[in-house]
Short mmCIF file of C-alpha atoms in Angstrom, two decimals:
data_model
loop_
_atom_site.label_atom_id
_atom_site.label_comp_id
_atom_site.label_asym_id
_atom_site.label_seq_id
_atom_site.Cartn_x
_atom_site.Cartn_y
_atom_site.Cartn_z
CA MET A 1 -0.32 -0.58 -0.21
CA VAL A 2 1.44 3.54 -1.09
CA ARG A 3 2.04 5.64 2.17
CA HIS A 4 0.19 9.06 1.49
CA ILE A 5 2.68 12.17 2.34
CA LEU A 6 1.40 15.62 2.88
CA ILE A 7 3.16 19.07 2.95
CA SER A 8 3.18 21.52 5.41
CA LEU A 9 4.96 24.31 7.01
CA ALA A 10 5.41 24.42 10.33
CA THR A 11 5.30 27.37 12.67
CA ILE A 12 7.60 29.60 14.22
CA SER A 13 8.46 28.81 17.78
CA CYS A 14 11.24 29.82 20.44
CA THR A 15 9.82 30.02 23.81
CA ILE A 16 11.89 28.24 25.81
CA ALA A 17 11.77 24.21 26.07
CA VAL A 18 11.40 23.52 29.54
CA ASN A 19 7.49 25.18 29.17
CA ALA A 20 6.51 21.95 27.29
CA VAL A 21 7.29 19.10 29.00
CA SER A 22 5.38 17.73 32.07
CA THR A 23 7.11 15.89 34.77
CA ASP A 24 7.38 12.62 33.36
CA THR A 25 10.13 12.10 30.35
CA SER A 26 10.11 9.05 29.72
CA THR A 27 8.87 7.03 26.82
CA LEU A 28 5.42 6.87 27.45
CA ILE A 29 1.63 6.52 25.45
CA MET A 30 -0.77 8.84 26.75
CA ASP A 31 -4.08 7.55 24.81
CA LYS A 32 -5.64 4.58 25.27
CA ASP A 33 -5.60 3.51 21.14
CA VAL A 34 -2.44 4.42 20.80
CA ARG A 35 -0.04 1.20 20.30
CA SER A 36 3.20 -0.22 19.22
CA LEU A 37 5.39 2.86 19.98
CA ALA A 38 8.74 1.76 18.38
CA ILE A 39 11.55 3.99 17.97
CA ARG A 40 14.10 2.50 15.52
CA ASN A 41 17.08 2.48 13.87
CA PRO A 42 15.90 1.67 10.08
CA ASP A 43 18.83 0.24 9.21
CA HIS A 44 19.91 -1.71 12.28
CA PHE A 45 17.21 -3.23 14.23
CA MET A 46 19.87 -4.20 17.33
CA ALA A 47 20.62 -0.59 17.38
CA PRO A 48 20.23 2.00 20.24
CA PRO A 49 17.91 5.12 18.99
CA VAL A 50 20.94 7.99 18.66
CA ILE A 51 22.18 9.52 15.54
CA ARG A 52 25.31 11.25 15.02
CA LEU A 53 25.08 15.11 14.83
CA ASP A 54 26.42 15.87 11.01
CA GLY A 55 25.86 12.06 10.30
CA ASN A 56 23.59 9.94 8.20
CA ASP A 57 22.22 8.60 11.24
CA HIS A 58 17.84 8.77 11.12
CA VAL A 59 16.21 7.57 13.47
CA ASN A 60 12.06 6.27 13.01
CA ILE A 61 9.28 6.95 15.74
CA ASN A 62 6.85 4.44 14.54
CA PHE A 63 3.24 4.00 16.07
CA ASP A 64 -0.34 2.90 15.80
CA ILE A 65 -3.67 4.33 16.24
CA ILE A 66 -5.92 2.43 16.11
CA ALA A 67 -8.88 3.97 14.11
CA ASP A 68 -10.71 3.15 10.44
CA SER A 69 -9.43 7.27 9.47
CA HIS A 70 -6.09 8.97 9.58
CA GLU A 71 -5.85 12.17 12.65
CA TYR A 72 -4.34 15.12 11.77
CA LEU A 73 -0.65 14.74 14.44
CA ARG A 74 2.07 17.17 14.90
CA TYR A 75 5.01 17.03 17.16
CA LYS A 76 7.53 18.70 18.89
CA ILE A 77 11.00 17.91 20.64
CA ILE A 78 12.75 18.63 23.67
CA HIS A 79 16.29 18.59 24.53
CA CYS A 80 17.12 17.19 27.92
CA ASN A 81 20.02 17.00 30.46
CA ALA A 82 21.85 14.14 31.26
CA ASP A 83 19.41 13.06 33.57
CA TRP A 84 16.63 13.48 31.33
CA THR A 85 15.32 16.73 32.94
CA PRO A 86 14.47 19.44 30.25
CA SER A 87 17.61 21.91 29.70
CA ARG A 88 17.42 25.54 29.68
CA LEU A 89 18.60 26.22 25.76
CA LEU A 90 16.49 27.91 23.31
CA GLU A 91 14.72 25.66 20.74
CA SER A 92 16.89 27.78 18.02
CA GLU A 93 20.05 26.99 19.83
CA PHE A 94 19.20 22.69 19.11
CA LEU A 95 17.49 22.51 16.34
CA ASN A 96 17.88 24.12 13.05
CA GLY A 97 14.08 24.37 11.84
CA PHE A 98 11.08 24.88 13.58
CA ASN A 99 9.90 22.90 16.62
CA GLU A 100 6.25 21.89 15.14
CA ALA A 101 6.02 19.88 12.25
CA GLN A 102 2.93 17.70 10.93
CA VAL A 103 3.11 14.11 10.93
CA THR A 104 2.79 13.33 6.98
CA ASP A 105 3.58 9.50 6.73
CA TYR A 106 1.00 7.91 7.68
CA ALA A 107 -0.47 4.29 6.12
CA TYR A 108 -4.20 1.89 7.09
CA SER A 109 -3.83 -1.09 7.70
CA ASN A 110 -4.64 -4.52 5.36
CA ASN A 111 -6.17 -7.14 5.51
CA THR A 112 -6.50 -6.83 9.37
CA TYR A 113 -9.03 -8.10 11.48
CA VAL A 114 -8.31 -4.92 13.80
CA HIS A 115 -7.95 -1.51 11.89
CA PHE A 116 -5.23 0.92 12.24
CA VAL A 117 -3.31 3.06 10.99
CA ASN A 118 0.18 3.51 10.68
CA TYR A 119 2.71 6.66 11.41
CA ASN A 120 5.55 6.95 11.09
CA ILE A 121 8.10 10.32 11.54
CA SER A 122 12.14 10.02 10.42
CA LEU A 123 14.30 12.61 12.10
CA PRO A 124 16.38 14.54 11.33
CA ASN A 125 14.33 15.58 7.53
CA ASP A 126 13.62 18.25 5.62
CA ASP A 127 11.97 20.57 8.69
CA ILE A 128 14.24 19.56 11.41
CA SER A 129 17.99 19.07 12.05
CA PHE A 130 19.72 19.48 15.41
CA LEU A 131 22.40 21.82 16.16
CA THR A 132 23.63 20.00 19.52
CA GLY A 133 24.40 16.82 21.03
CA GLY A 134 22.40 15.25 24.00
CA ASN A 135 19.20 13.56 25.14
CA TYR A 136 16.23 14.82 23.38
CA LEU A 137 12.33 13.97 23.55
CA LEU A 138 9.94 13.68 20.54
CA GLN A 139 6.02 14.97 21.77
CA VAL A 140 2.93 14.01 18.97
CA TYR A 141 0.13 15.18 19.94
CA ARG A 142 -3.53 16.20 17.65
CA GLU A 143 -3.39 18.98 15.86
CA ASP A 144 -6.53 20.90 17.33
CA ASN A 145 -5.58 20.71 20.97
CA PRO A 146 -1.14 21.01 21.67
CA ASP A 147 -1.76 20.69 25.40
CA ASP A 148 -2.78 17.07 25.13
CA ILE A 149 0.27 15.28 24.28
CA ILE A 150 -0.55 11.13 22.97
CA LEU A 151 2.59 10.13 23.45
CA GLN A 152 6.44 10.36 23.66
CA ALA A 153 9.85 9.06 22.63
CA ARG A 154 13.10 9.68 24.06
CA PHE A 155 16.26 9.38 21.69
CA ALA A 156 19.80 10.84 21.16
CA VAL A 157 22.39 12.36 19.35
CA SER A 158 25.50 12.12 20.16
CA GLU A 159 28.76 14.29 18.85
CA ASN A 160 31.08 11.90 18.62
CA ILE A 161 34.14 13.89 19.94
CA ALA A 162 35.18 12.10 22.64
CA LYS A 163 36.49 8.48 22.60
CA VAL A 164 35.51 5.95 24.99
CA GLU A 165 35.94 2.36 25.54
CA GLY A 166 35.09 -0.07 28.37
CA LEU A 167 34.50 -3.77 29.27
CA VAL A 168 31.92 -5.56 31.05
CA SER A 169 33.97 -8.14 33.66
CA SER A 170 31.82 -9.92 36.29
CA ARG A 171 34.41 -10.02 38.48
CA THR A 172 33.73 -7.26 40.65
CA ASP A 173 34.04 -5.46 43.79
CA ARG A 174 31.56 -7.64 45.73
CA GLY A 175 33.69 -10.37 46.60
CA PHE A 176 32.73 -14.11 45.08
CA ASN A 177 30.54 -12.97 42.64
CA SER A 178 27.58 -15.46 40.93
CA GLU A 179 24.64 -12.48 40.42
CA TRP A 180 26.53 -9.33 39.35
CA GLN A 181 28.43 -7.36 36.48
CA GLN A 182 30.46 -4.37 36.47
CA ILE A 183 31.95 -2.09 34.40
CA ASP A 184 34.94 -0.13 33.76
CA LEU A 185 35.39 2.82 31.43
CA ASP A 186 38.34 5.07 29.95
CA VAL A 187 37.07 8.02 28.62
CA ASP A 188 39.72 10.05 26.43
CA VAL A 189 38.15 13.96 26.46
CA SER A 190 40.93 15.00 24.29
CA GLY A 191 40.15 17.54 21.78
CA THR A 192 36.61 18.03 23.68
CA PRO A 193 35.40 20.90 26.02
CA VAL A 194 36.27 18.81 28.97
CA ARG A 195 39.29 20.98 31.13
CA ASN A 196 38.31 19.12 33.86
CA PRO A 197 37.45 15.49 33.93
CA TYR A 198 36.54 15.83 38.04
CA GLN A 199 34.01 18.76 37.38
CA ASP A 200 33.14 18.31 33.56
CA LEU A 201 31.69 14.76 32.61
CA ILE A 202 28.61 13.17 34.14
CA ILE A 203 28.51 9.35 32.41
CA THR A 204 25.03 7.51 32.44
CA VAL A 205 25.13 4.07 31.80
CA THR A 206 21.65 1.90 30.64
CA GLN A 207 20.94 -1.99 31.33
CA ASN A 208 19.04 -3.32 28.13
CA ASN A 209 17.23 0.17 27.99
CA ARG A 210 15.52 -0.35 30.46
CA PRO A 211 15.30 2.96 32.07
CA GLU A 212 15.20 1.61 36.12
CA THR A 213 18.38 0.12 35.65
CA THR A 214 20.38 4.03 34.52
CA ARG A 215 23.38 4.82 37.05
CA THR A 216 25.25 8.00 36.88
CA VAL A 217 29.01 8.89 37.71
CA THR A 218 30.77 12.29 37.95
CA HIS A 219 33.58 11.19 39.57
CA PRO A 220 36.66 9.29 37.84
CA LEU A 221 38.91 7.09 40.08
CA ARG A 222 41.91 9.03 38.31
CA VAL A 223 42.73 10.51 35.26
CA GLU A 224 46.00 9.86 33.04
CA ASN A 225 47.11 12.16 30.29
CA ASN A 226 43.44 13.09 29.53
CA HIS A 227 41.98 9.82 30.16
CA ALA A 228 38.92 9.93 33.00
CA ILE A 229 38.84 6.68 34.28
CA PHE A 230 35.99 5.05 35.92
CA SER A 231 37.03 1.61 37.60
CA HIS A 232 36.36 -0.10 41.28
CA ASN A 233 33.40 2.02 41.10
CA GLN A 234 29.93 0.25 43.53
CA ASP A 235 27.72 2.10 41.18
CA LEU A 236 28.58 0.46 38.11
CA VAL A 237 28.06 -3.19 39.34
CA PHE A 238 25.09 -4.28 37.93
CA GLU A 239 22.40 -7.30 38.89
CA ALA A 240 22.75 -9.36 35.96
CA GLY A 241 20.08 -10.61 35.68
CA ASN A 242 18.72 -13.70 32.97
CA GLU A 243 18.21 -14.13 29.51
CA TYR A 244 14.74 -12.82 28.16
CA ARG A 245 12.08 -14.95 27.42
CA ARG A 246 11.06 -14.83 23.45
CA PHE A 247 7.60 -15.69 21.93
CA GLU A 248 6.68 -15.35 18.08
CA THR A 249 2.38 -14.29 16.69
CA VAL A 250 4.06 -14.01 13.27
CA ARG A 251 1.51 -16.62 11.73
CA ALA A 252 -1.85 -15.65 13.55
CA ASP A 253 -2.92 -18.86 13.14
CA TYR A 254 -0.77 -21.17 13.95
CA PRO A 255 1.19 -21.65 17.01
CA GLY A 256 5.07 -20.21 16.76
CA MET A 257 8.41 -20.47 18.86
CA HIS A 258 6.65 -20.77 22.75
CA THR A 259 2.83 -20.54 21.71
CA ASP A 260 0.90 -23.29 22.84
CA SER A 261 -2.33 -22.89 21.07
CA VAL A 262 -4.29 -20.26 18.44
CA ALA A 263 -8.09 -20.01 18.47
CA PHE A 264 -10.01 -17.27 16.94
CA GLY A 265 -12.47 -14.61 19.22
CA GLY A 266 -15.30 -13.65 17.34
CA THR A 267 -13.24 -10.05 17.00
CA ASN A 268 -9.50 -11.28 16.95
CA TRP A 269 -7.18 -13.64 16.97
CA HIS A 270 -5.75 -15.14 20.45
CA ALA A 271 -2.47 -16.81 21.21
CA TYR A 272 -2.41 -18.92 24.60
CA LEU A 273 1.91 -18.91 25.58
CA THR A 274 3.04 -21.90 27.29
CA VAL A 275 3.36 -22.22 30.33
CA ASP A 276 6.23 -20.04 32.24
CA TYR A 277 8.07 -21.33 35.49
CA PRO A 278 9.54 -19.29 37.54
CA ARG A 279 13.76 -19.66 36.87
CA ALA A 280 15.43 -17.74 39.82
CA ASP A 281 16.57 -21.21 41.26
CA LYS A 282 17.18 -22.84 38.35
CA ASN A 283 20.57 -22.96 36.91
CA TYR A 284 21.81 -20.62 33.62
CA SER A 285 20.89 -21.47 30.59
CA TYR A 286 22.53 -19.22 27.34
CA ASP A 287 19.83 -18.13 24.76
CA SER A 288 20.48 -15.32 22.40
CA THR A 289 17.99 -12.63 22.48
CA GLN A 290 17.40 -9.44 21.91
CA HIS A 291 17.87 -7.69 24.81
CA GLY A 292 14.16 -6.94 25.28
CA ARG A 293 13.16 -6.20 21.94
CA PHE A 294 10.41 -6.93 19.79
CA LEU A 295 10.01 -6.46 15.87
CA ILE A 296 6.94 -6.57 14.54
CA ARG A 297 6.66 -9.08 11.23
CA GLU A 298 3.79 -11.34 9.65
CA TYR A 299 5.11 -13.98 7.96
CA ASN A 300 2.89 -12.81 4.48
CA ALA A 301 2.49 -9.04 4.35
CA THR A 302 4.99 -7.43 1.68
CA ASP A 303 5.10 -4.46 5.12
CA SER A 304 4.73 -5.70 7.83
CA ASP A 305 3.65 -2.60 9.47
CA LEU A 306 0.57 -2.43 7.51
CA GLY A 307 -0.46 -6.43 7.43
CA ALA A 308 0.57 -7.33 11.02
CA ASP A 309 -2.69 -7.74 12.67
CA TYR A 310 -3.35 -7.06 16.80
CA VAL A 311 -3.83 -10.90 18.68
CA THR A 312 -4.35 -11.27 22.37
CA VAL A 313 -1.53 -12.87 24.19
CA HIS A 314 -2.38 -15.27 26.93
CA PHE A 315 0.68 -14.77 29.09
CA SER A 316 1.11 -17.23 32.27
CA LEU A 317 3.80 -18.13 35.54
CA ASP A 318 2.70 -20.87 37.51
CA ALA A 319 3.69 -19.93 40.68
CA PRO A 320 2.79 -18.84 44.01
CA GLU A 321 1.11 -15.96 44.90
CA ILE A 322 4.21 -13.18 46.30
CA VAL A 323 2.12 -11.23 48.98
CA GLY A 324 3.18 -7.39 48.80
CA ALA A 325 4.04 -7.69 44.95
CA ASP A 326 2.90 -7.00 42.03
CA ILE A 327 4.58 -9.53 39.09
CA TYR A 328 4.21 -7.05 35.91
CA VAL A 329 5.10 -8.52 32.06
CA ASP A 330 8.00 -6.51 31.39
CA GLY A 331 9.81 -6.08 27.86
CA ASP A 332 10.22 -2.69 25.08
CA PHE A 333 6.63 -3.30 24.09
CA SER A 334 5.04 -2.27 27.26
CA GLN A 335 8.21 0.59 27.09
CA ASN A 336 9.27 -0.95 30.52
CA ARG A 337 6.89 0.84 32.20
CA PHE A 338 4.06 -0.90 34.86
CA THR A 339 0.39 -0.16 34.50
CA GLU A 340 -2.46 -2.03 34.57
CA ALA A 341 -2.04 -2.68 30.72
CA ASN A 342 0.98 -5.35 31.56
CA ARG A 343 0.38 -6.13 35.61
CA MET A 344 -0.67 -9.53 35.75
CA ALA A 345 -3.76 -11.03 38.34
CA TYR A 346 -3.54 -13.83 40.21
CA ASP A 347 -6.08 -16.53 39.84
CA TYR A 348 -6.77 -18.50 42.68
CA ASN A 349 -8.47 -21.33 40.63
CA SER A 350 -5.67 -22.35 38.73
CA ARG A 351 -3.12 -20.86 40.58
CA LEU A 352 -1.34 -19.13 37.80
CA TYR A 353 -0.56 -15.25 37.43
CA GLN A 354 -2.95 -14.91 34.17
CA ALA A 355 -2.50 -11.44 31.63
CA GLN A 356 -3.85 -10.61 28.67
CA ILE A 357 -2.29 -8.12 26.35
CA PRO A 358 -2.92 -7.20 22.90
CA LEU A 359 0.65 -7.00 20.08
CA LYS A 360 0.68 -6.71 16.96
CA GLN A 361 2.12 -9.59 15.55
CA GLY A 362 5.83 -10.03 15.72
CA SER A 363 8.66 -11.41 17.44
CA TYR A 364 8.73 -10.50 21.38
CA ASN A 365 11.07 -10.50 24.21
CA TYR A 366 10.15 -10.53 27.59
CA GLN A 367 10.62 -10.95 31.32
CA TYR A 368 8.56 -11.15 34.70
CA VAL A 369 9.11 -8.16 36.98
CA ALA A 370 8.02 -7.77 40.92
CA LEU A 371 7.19 -4.12 42.20
CA PRO A 372 5.90 -4.02 45.17
CA LYS A 373 1.80 -3.57 45.29
CA GLY A 374 1.13 0.55 44.99
CA ASP A 375 4.82 0.93 43.39
CA GLY A 376 3.43 0.67 39.58
CA ASP A 377 3.45 4.18 37.26
CA ASP A 378 0.63 6.32 37.83
CA GLU A 379 -1.57 6.14 35.33
CA ASN A 380 -2.70 9.10 34.66
CA ASN A 381 0.88 9.93 33.48
CA THR A 382 1.06 12.62 35.75
CA GLY A 383 3.72 10.98 38.09
CA HIS A 384 7.45 11.41 38.18
CA ILE A 385 10.65 11.58 37.05
CA SER A 386 12.34 8.49 39.19
CA ARG A 387 11.55 5.23 37.76
CA PRO A 388 10.26 2.72 39.73
CA LYS A 389 12.96 0.18 41.06
CA ALA A 390 11.22 -3.14 39.52
CA SER A 391 12.99 -6.12 39.91
CA ASN A 392 13.03 -9.80 37.56
CA ALA A 393 15.39 -11.26 40.80
CA ILE A 394 12.16 -12.79 42.33
CA ILE A 395 10.67 -14.62 39.46
CA GLU A 396 14.20 -14.57 37.06
CA GLY A 397 17.03 -14.91 38.62
CA ASN A 398 20.55 -13.80 38.76
CA HIS A 399 23.44 -14.95 36.46
CA TYR A 400 26.23 -13.41 35.94
CA GLU A 401 26.94 -15.70 32.51
CA THR A 402 23.52 -13.84 31.17
CA ASP A 403 24.38 -11.74 28.04
CA ASN A 404 23.24 -7.97 28.75
CA GLU A 405 24.04 -4.92 26.49
CA TYR A 406 24.23 -1.57 27.94
CA LEU A 407 24.47 1.67 27.10
CA VAL A 408 26.59 4.22 27.68
CA LYS A 409 26.54 7.97 27.74
CA VAL A 410 29.72 10.17 27.93
CA PHE A 411 27.83 13.82 28.82
CA CYS A 412 29.84 17.76 28.60
CA ARG A 413 28.45 19.86 31.18
CA GLU A 414 31.10 23.09 30.58
CA PRO A 415 30.72 25.67 34.08
CA ALA A 416 27.84 28.26 33.21
CA ALA A 417 26.29 25.95 30.47
CA ARG A 418 22.59 25.78 30.81
CA ALA A 419 22.34 21.61 28.82
CA ASP A 420 24.45 18.62 28.78
CA ARG A 421 25.64 17.51 25.78
CA LEU A 422 26.55 13.96 24.38
CA ILE A 423 30.19 14.12 23.15
CA ALA A 424 29.94 9.87 23.05
CA THR A 425 28.40 6.85 23.36
CA LEU A 426 29.39 3.00 23.45
CA ILE A 427 27.33 -0.18 23.15
CA LEU A 428 29.08 -2.37 25.97
CA SER A 429 27.93 -6.59 25.92
CA SER A 430 28.66 -8.83 28.54
CA SER A 431 29.88 -11.80 25.93
CA GLY A 432 32.04 -9.06 24.32
CA LYS A 433 30.18 -9.78 20.76
#
């Protein structure tokens, strides 16, 4: 199907970005009809949502709205500091172009039981390009109501002017180890604005794109010939977790990977996954996963974004009820948030935790995490910047052998500056791949 392309002029805006964002600057969906939000590198599925300043990289923000007809949507962009608080830069200082544009790339679903419109935003584009490195937040809203944000998505722009090397090791500063991994970093700040590495550097490290795992360090152990060494730092010791679980629904009428059965429920297909069991007391078993990612795919579609249907996926976890805690199905498909949409309910008859989640056909990674009751995300999305501390140890366990992915960001905050600049990034894998 040919996608529709509209041409529009963006309006001029020179307001300070801090006035345009709520207190929660995480990736999230604020409208119940918005589904399958994905932040992609169109050339590399496994790449994080980071593009190079003045490079040829692009980031795509792709999503569906369950509807029979398209809506007129617009978007704006906010520059954020290392901790994702809005910076105090003027829009003209971080963007080339107008900070408001129409979402012009959309198309209708094709031969699906659930009707939807798929939208795509590619950045940078003819309307908007970037002038400085940093964390960025894209917000989408309906044209007739700019204050009603329906979704927001995080990505980053790196200036790539520093050199960073690192190592993930199961040898940690916590003594005998069976469940931890530690990060060591070497940042070469030669040729960067960094004058005092003990004061001007901010390093963030995130495991498997889970915001609640993010660690921030600002003081290197030592500095040698413009190399800031971050080593033997307790803040860079992570729970190792376990490999993600996987399932596939690439064909709605046939059981795929980890799917016990499928059935048509009158309005759409249902996929009943094989019952899962806790792994905390099991031996480690390697599995090649995508570190929590999902890939939209329908086996017979020429364009899976339009041809993949929505299937109600039934999750079952055979575990005793955990008093005082809620269990969630976690992965990039849920934007790593913890709401009623992915919270499991305990069924006392079957003695199973169960959840039914409508997901677009494809290949998915997921895991089970626990939070104290009442600590989930604010359903009204008016919440806090700090993320709930979800634990996967109770159900999944921690194994030092786990293949985890770590995204390292190196920021520079010069004296008297009004924003943090992202000057380098690095992806580390505990497997060394």
